[in-house]
Amino acid sequence: MTALATDEPDPVPGPVVAFPLQTLSQIGIRRGERHQTSSFFTGRMVIMSVRVGGPARLGAVRLPDGRLLGWAEWGLPDGVPVLLCPGAATSRWLGFGTDAVEALGVRLVSVDRPGLGVSTPAPGRTFGDFAGDIRRLAVLRGLGRPLVVGNSQGAPFALACAEKGVASALALVSAADEVAAPEFSGTLAADLRGLVERTACDPAGAEAFFAGFSADTMWDIVMDTSPECDLAVYQDPGFAAAYRRALDEGFAQGGVGYARDTVLAMGRWPFTLAQITVPVDIWYGEQDTAHSPDNGAFLSTRIPGADRCVVSGIGGALLWTRPKQILSSLLERTAGN
């Protein structure tokens, strides 16, 4: 197993995006009773800045079967490793909290899942296969058992890392929930319910359908379904450019990587959440209606010791508006371990 340098151009810093948003009335996280805590944060209207910075370091590792797994890094080379499992169809390029990671002592590492960005496709791959890839990446890049952040569709992949003992703690942010769980069968919108049923009855056909998606398809879906508070982030020219780049890279090899991710995430998850023993933070924006039927309320009861925090004034763009709080809480949860 060897680490590879790439011939990619040197990363450059990205723009600062400023937009109005509700602030936290308290920075500390109220833990309360495990499994039941929902902290709603509110505050006065201010202008917050979100830095969409390009990676400080880029590369790829070669896995034992010859595949490449692409990675990107921000922050301190010797900082606390935090691995990001990015959202749907986005490449390693779109990080978060890039103006906060150094101050927090964090080494943020993002990866291209197989078939996205520069990572070699792996037809038929499973959640367990992804966890195995991350285990090898951690050895090759000296990450140990990293803290893991799973955003949107990256959340079940982060959970797989925890279930396989690869992660030392998790933050699930705007997590794509297990919509195929029977507890949600009567609450899903008709179009989503149809996709879930199609995935269950004909996974190969569903995968072929999702493989027809493109970067433009994903952009249009997000723009058409997001609340105004999220659009204030996504449509800012600086953020939009970074997001579009990540989508274009995500579909650089076609839609096969996204399609496999979606069939895995939309089906029944093959791991037992009750067996996850590492600390878990679950974060949702109060206006997020796209990722979970109940903003993670049921999910938080399925993971021992999980803390659920709901933030007002934002939806699925939460990762980029609360990076310092998300990372600080994750670091706090593992302090002294």
PDB file of C-alpha atoms in Angstrom, residues 11 18 22 55 62 69 90 96 143 145 169 183 188 214-215 243 280 287 301 334:
ATOM      1  CA  PRO A  11      -4.679  24.650  -4.031  1.00  0.00           C
ATOM      2  CA  ALA A  18     -21.131  36.762   4.064  1.00  0.00           C
ATOM      3  CA  GLN A  22     -29.463  33.661  13.309  1.00  0.00           C
ATOM      4  CA  PRO A  55      -7.638  22.452   0.043  1.00  0.00           C
ATOM      5  CA  ARG A  62      -3.396   3.398  -3.954  1.00  0.00           C
ATOM      6  CA  LEU A  69      -8.812   6.899  -3.341  1.00  0.00           C
ATOM      7  CA  THR A  90     -19.763  16.199  -4.131  1.00  0.00           C
ATOM      8  CA  PHE A  96     -16.092  23.276   5.655  1.00  0.00           C
ATOM      9  CA  LEU A 143      -4.859   9.366  10.792  1.00  0.00           C
ATOM     10  CA  ARG A 145      -8.890   6.397  14.425  1.00  0.00           C
ATOM     11  CA  ALA A 169     -16.421   9.752  17.335  1.00  0.00           C
ATOM     12  CA  GLU A 183     -41.077   3.489  11.098  1.00  0.00           C
ATOM     13  CA  LEU A 188     -42.680   9.903   3.405  1.00  0.00           C
ATOM     14  CA  SER A 214     -25.583  14.848 -13.700  1.00  0.00           C
ATOM     15  CA  ALA A 215     -24.048  17.811 -11.915  1.00  0.00           C
ATOM     16  CA  TYR A 243     -20.209  23.876  -4.834  1.00  0.00           C
ATOM     17  CA  VAL A 280     -22.195  10.741  18.370  1.00  0.00           C
ATOM     18  CA  GLN A 287     -35.902  24.205   8.412  1.00  0.00           C
ATOM     19  CA  THR A 301     -32.962   7.122  19.910  1.00  0.00           C
ATOM     20  CA  THR A 334     -13.388  13.042  22.845  1.00  0.00           C
TER      21      THR A 334
END
